[in-house]
Tab-separated table of C-alpha atoms and ligand atoms in Angstrom:
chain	number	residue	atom	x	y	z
Z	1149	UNK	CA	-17.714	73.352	127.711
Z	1150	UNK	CA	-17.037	70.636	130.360
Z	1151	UNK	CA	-18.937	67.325	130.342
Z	1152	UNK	CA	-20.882	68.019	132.799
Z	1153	UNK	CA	-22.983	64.421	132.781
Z	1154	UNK	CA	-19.216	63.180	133.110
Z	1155	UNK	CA	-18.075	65.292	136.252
Z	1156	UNK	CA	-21.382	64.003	137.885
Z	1157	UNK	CA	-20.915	60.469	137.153
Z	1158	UNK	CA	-16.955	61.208	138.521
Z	1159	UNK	CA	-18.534	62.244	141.792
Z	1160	UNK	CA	-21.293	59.271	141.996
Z	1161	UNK	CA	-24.205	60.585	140.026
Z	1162	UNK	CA	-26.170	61.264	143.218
Z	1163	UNK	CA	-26.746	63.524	145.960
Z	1164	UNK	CA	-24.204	62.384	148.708
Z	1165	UNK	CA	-26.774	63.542	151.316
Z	1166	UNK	CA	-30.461	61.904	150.426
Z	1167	UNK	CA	-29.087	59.835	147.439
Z	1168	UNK	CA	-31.088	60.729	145.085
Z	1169	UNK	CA	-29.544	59.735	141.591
Z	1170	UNK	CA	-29.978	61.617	138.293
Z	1171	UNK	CA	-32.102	58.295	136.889
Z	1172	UNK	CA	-34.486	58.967	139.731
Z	1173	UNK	CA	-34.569	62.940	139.288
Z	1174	UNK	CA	-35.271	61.706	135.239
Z	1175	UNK	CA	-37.512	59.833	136.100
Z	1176	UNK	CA	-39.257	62.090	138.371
Z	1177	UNK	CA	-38.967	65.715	137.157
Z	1178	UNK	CA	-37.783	64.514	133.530
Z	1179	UNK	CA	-34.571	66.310	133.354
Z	1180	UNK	CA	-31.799	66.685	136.562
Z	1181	UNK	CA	-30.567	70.627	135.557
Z	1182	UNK	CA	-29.784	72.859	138.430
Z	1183	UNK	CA	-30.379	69.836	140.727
Z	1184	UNK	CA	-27.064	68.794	141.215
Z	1185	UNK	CA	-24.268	71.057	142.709
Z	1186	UNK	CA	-20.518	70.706	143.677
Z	1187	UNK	CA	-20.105	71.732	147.562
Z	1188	UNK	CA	-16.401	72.619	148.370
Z	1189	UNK	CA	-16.038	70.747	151.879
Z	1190	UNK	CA	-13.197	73.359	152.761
Z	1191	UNK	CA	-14.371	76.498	151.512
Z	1192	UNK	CA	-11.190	78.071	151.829
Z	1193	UNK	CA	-9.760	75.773	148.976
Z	1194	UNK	CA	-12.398	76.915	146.474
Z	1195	UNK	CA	-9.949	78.103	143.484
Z	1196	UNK	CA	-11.175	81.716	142.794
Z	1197	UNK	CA	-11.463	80.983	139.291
Z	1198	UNK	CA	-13.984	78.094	140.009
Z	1199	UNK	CA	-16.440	79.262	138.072
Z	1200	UNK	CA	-14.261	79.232	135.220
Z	1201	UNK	CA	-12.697	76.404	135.709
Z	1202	UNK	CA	-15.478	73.983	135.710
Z	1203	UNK	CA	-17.280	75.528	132.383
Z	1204	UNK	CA	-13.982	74.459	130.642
Z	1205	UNK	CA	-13.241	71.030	128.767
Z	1206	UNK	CA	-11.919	68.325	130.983
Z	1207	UNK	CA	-8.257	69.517	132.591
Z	1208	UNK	CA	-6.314	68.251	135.661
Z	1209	UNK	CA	-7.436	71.773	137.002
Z	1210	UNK	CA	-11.361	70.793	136.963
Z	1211	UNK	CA	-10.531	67.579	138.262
Z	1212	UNK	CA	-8.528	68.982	140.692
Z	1213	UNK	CA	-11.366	71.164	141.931
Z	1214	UNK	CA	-13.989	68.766	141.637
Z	1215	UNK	CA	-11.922	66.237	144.092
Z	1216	UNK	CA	-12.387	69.037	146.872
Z	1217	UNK	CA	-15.914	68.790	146.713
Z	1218	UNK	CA	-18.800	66.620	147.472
Z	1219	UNK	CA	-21.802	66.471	144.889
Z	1220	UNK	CA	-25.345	67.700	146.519
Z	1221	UNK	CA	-28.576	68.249	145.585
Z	1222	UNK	CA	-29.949	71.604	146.027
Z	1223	UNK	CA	-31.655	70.713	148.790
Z	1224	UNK	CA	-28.901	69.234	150.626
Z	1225	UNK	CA	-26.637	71.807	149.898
Z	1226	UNK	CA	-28.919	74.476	151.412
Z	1227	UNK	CA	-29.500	72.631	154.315
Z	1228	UNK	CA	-25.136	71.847	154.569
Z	1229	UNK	CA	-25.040	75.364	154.234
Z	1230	UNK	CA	-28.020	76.819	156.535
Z	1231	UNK	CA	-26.740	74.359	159.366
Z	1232	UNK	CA	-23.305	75.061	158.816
Z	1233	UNK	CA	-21.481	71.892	160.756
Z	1234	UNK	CA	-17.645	71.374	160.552
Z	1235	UNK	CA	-17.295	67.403	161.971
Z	1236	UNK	CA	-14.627	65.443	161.748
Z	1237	UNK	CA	-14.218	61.505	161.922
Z	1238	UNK	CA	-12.007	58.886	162.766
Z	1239	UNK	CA	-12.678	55.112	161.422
Z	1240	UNK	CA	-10.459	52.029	162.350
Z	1241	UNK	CA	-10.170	49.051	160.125
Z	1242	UNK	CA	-8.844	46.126	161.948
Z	1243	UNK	CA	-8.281	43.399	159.825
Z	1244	UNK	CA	-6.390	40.003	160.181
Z	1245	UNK	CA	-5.314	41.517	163.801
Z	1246	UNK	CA	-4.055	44.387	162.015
Z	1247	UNK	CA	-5.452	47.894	162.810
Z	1248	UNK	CA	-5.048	51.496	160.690
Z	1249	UNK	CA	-7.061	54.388	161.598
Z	1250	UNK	CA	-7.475	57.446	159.504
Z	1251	UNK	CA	-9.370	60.497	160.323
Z	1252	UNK	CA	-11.632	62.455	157.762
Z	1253	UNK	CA	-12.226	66.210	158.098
Z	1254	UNK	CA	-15.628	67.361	156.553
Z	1255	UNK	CA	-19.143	68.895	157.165
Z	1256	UNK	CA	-22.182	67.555	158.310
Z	1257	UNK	CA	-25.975	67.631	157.968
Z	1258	UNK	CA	-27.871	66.670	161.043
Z	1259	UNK	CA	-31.924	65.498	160.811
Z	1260	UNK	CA	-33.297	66.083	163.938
Z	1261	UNK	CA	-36.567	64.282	163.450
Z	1262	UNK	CA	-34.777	60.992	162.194
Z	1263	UNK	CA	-32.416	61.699	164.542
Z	1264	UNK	CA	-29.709	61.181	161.753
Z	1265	UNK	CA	-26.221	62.423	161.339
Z	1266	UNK	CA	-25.049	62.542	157.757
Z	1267	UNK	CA	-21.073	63.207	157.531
Z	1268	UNK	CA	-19.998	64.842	153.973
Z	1269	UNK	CA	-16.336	64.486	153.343
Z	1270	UNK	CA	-14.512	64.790	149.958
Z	1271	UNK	CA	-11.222	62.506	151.128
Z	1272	UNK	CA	-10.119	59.575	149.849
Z	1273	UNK	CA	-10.988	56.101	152.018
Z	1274	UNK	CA	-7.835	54.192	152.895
Z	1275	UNK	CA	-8.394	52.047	154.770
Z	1276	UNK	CA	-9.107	49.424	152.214
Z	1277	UNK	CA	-6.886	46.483	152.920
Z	1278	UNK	CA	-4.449	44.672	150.392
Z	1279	UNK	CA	-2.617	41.266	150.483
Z	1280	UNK	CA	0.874	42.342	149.228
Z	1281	UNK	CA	3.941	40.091	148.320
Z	1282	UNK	CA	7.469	41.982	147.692
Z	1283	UNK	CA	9.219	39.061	145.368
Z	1284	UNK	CA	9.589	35.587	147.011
Z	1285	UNK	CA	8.570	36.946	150.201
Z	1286	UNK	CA	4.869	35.920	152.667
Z	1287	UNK	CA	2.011	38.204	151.802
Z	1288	UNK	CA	1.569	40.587	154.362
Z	1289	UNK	CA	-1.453	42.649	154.974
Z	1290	UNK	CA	-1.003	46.241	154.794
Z	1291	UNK	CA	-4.068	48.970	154.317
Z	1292	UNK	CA	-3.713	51.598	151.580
Z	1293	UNK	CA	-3.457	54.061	154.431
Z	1294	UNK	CA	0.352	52.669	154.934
Z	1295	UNK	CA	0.870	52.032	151.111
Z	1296	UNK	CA	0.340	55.793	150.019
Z	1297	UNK	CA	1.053	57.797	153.400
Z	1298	UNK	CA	3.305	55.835	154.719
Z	1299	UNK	CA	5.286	55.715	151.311
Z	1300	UNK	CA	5.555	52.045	151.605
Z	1301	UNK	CA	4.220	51.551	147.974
Z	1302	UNK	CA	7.229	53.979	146.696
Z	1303	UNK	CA	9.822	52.321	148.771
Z	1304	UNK	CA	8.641	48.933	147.565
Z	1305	UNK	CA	9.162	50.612	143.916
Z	1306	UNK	CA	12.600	51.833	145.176
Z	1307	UNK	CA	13.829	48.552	145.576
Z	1308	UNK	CA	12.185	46.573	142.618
Z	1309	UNK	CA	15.790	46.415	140.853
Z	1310	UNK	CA	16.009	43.821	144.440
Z	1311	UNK	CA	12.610	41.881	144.606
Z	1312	UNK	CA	12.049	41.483	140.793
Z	1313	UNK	CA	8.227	41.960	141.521
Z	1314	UNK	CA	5.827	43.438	143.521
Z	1315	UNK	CA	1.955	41.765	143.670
Z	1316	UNK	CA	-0.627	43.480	145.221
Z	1317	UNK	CA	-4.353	42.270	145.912
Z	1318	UNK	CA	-7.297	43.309	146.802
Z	1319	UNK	CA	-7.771	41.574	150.269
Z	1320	UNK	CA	-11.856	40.386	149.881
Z	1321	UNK	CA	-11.579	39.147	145.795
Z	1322	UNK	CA	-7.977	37.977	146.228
Z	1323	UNK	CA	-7.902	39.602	142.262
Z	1324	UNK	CA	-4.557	41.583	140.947
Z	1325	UNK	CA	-5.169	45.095	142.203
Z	1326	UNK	CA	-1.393	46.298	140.968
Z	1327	UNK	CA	1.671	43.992	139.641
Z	1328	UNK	CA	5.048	45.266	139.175
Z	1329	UNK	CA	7.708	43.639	137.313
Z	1330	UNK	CA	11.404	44.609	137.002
Z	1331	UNK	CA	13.183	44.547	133.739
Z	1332	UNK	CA	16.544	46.396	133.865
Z	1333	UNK	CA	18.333	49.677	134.935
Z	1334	UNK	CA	15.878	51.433	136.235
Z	1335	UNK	CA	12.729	50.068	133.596
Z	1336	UNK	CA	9.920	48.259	135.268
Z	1337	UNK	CA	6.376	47.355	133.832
Z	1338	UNK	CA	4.017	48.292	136.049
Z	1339	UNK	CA	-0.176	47.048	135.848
Z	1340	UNK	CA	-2.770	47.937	137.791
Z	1341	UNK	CA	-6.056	47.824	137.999
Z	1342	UNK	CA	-7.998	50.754	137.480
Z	1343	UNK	CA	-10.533	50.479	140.636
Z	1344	UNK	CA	-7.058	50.911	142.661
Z	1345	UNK	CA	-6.777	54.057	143.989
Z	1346	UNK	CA	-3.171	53.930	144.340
Z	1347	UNK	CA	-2.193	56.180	141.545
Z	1348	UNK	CA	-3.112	59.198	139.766
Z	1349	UNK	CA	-1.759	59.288	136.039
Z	1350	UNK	CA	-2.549	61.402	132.649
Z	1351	UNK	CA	-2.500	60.050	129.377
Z	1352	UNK	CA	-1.514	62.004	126.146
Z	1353	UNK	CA	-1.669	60.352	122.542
Z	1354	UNK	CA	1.691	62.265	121.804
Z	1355	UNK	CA	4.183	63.571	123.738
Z	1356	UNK	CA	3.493	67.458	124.107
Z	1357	UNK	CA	-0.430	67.070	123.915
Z	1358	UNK	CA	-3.092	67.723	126.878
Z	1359	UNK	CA	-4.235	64.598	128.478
Z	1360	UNK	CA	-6.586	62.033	126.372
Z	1361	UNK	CA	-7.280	60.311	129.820
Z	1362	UNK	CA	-6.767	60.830	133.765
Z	1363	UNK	CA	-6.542	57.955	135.868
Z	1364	UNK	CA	-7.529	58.712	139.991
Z	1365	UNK	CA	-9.479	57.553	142.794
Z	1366	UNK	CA	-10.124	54.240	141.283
Z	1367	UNK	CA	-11.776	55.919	137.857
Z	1368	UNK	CA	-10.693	56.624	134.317
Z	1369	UNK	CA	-12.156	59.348	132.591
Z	1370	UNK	CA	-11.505	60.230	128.882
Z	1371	UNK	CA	-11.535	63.112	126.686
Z	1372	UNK	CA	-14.387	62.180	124.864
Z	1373	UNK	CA	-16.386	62.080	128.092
Z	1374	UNK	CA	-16.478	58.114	129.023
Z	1375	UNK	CA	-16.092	57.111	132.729
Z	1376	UNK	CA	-14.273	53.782	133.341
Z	1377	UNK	CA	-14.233	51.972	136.464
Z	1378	UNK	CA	-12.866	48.360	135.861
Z	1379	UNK	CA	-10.080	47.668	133.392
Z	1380	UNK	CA	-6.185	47.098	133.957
Z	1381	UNK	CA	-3.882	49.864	132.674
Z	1382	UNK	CA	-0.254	48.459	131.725
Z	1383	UNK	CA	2.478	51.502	131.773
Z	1384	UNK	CA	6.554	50.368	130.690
Z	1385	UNK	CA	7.919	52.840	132.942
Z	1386	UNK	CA	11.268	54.374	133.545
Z	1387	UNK	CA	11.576	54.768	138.019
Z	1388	UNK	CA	12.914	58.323	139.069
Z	1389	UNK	CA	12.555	57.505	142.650
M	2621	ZN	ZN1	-29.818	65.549	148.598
């Protein structure tokens, strides 16, 4: 049986829509079952076996299924679902006279009263920006939009055996989000913090097993149900790009 606590905590631990958080619906009603609910934003994605799939133990499958989604509260979801909005949404970062744009497909909930416009999407912000320096080279700001769509983050891999090391940094703390160092042939060690989004890794104890930990959109989760969202992770990896 999945952790469900876990998945919940994955996605936030509170209604996307109102907010309200599981401490609050403790607080409140004394427990938070059949509060909370995973929304597909695309329902054509929904994995026919979904219902399966997310009574299971932790798997790259329920993760998988749980990224397509948004986490509601029943009363949010009804309303997503009585209203029935597809919206879509494009931001633009500009930073240090640099600009990226991405645009976000999703649903909406609209309160009329308020006058309040609520846009649900389950994709990934990247428009966070980075100060990056290839080797010897000026640090250049570039967005995570251009790292990971843009491939520049794989090219910059490509050509470690060149630069000897790659620094990136996250552009408000100026702390290490990821660090790459060469080493020889094609072996590099590569660190990163876990809060950057940049990769999406799996963890076994031994060679063969299923995952002991997954690594993506900025979180660690184990097997044994923790959530972790600070912490470096150090691989010595062998490049196939
Ligand atoms: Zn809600």
């Amino acid at each position: 049986m999945a952790n469900k606590e876990q998945l919940f905590k994955y996605k936030g631990n509170k209604c996307a829509c109102c907010g309200i958080s599981i401490i609050e619906m403790v607080e409140r009603y004394g427990t938070f079952n059949r509060m909370l609910e995973f929304n597909h934003i695309n329902p054509d994605d929904k994995d026919p076996e979904y219902s399966n799939i997310i009574r299971r133990v932790l798997s790259t499958k329920q993760l998988d299924e749980v990224d397509k989604c948004v986490l509601l509260c029943r009363n949010c979801h009804g309303i997503l679902h009585a209203q029935n909005i597809n919206a879509e949404w494009e931001i633009t970062a500009n930073v240090d006279g640099q600009k990226a744009t991405q645009r976000f497909k999703g649903q909406a909930i609209v309160d009329l009263k308020k006058n309040h416009f609520t846009f649900l999407t389950n994709e990934r912000m990247l428009l966070n920006p980075y100060h990056v320096i290839i080797g010897a080279s000026k640090p250049r700001t570039l967005f995570g939009i251009q790292l990971e769509t843009e491939s520049l983050l794989m090219s910059f891999l490509k050509d470690i055996d060149k630069s000897k090391t790659i620094k990136i940094f996250f552009w408000g703390t100026q702390k290490i989000a990821m660090e790459a160092e060469y080493i020889c042939g094609r072996d590099i060690i590569l660190k990163h913090d876990i809060s950057f989004s940049g990769f999406k890794s799996e963890l076994m104890e031994n060679k063969g097993d299923s995952p002991a930990i997954w690594i993506r959109n900025g979180i660690a989760l184990t097997k044994e149900g923790e959530i972790k969202k600070s912490g470096t992770v150090t691989y010595n990896m062998e490049l196939i790009v």
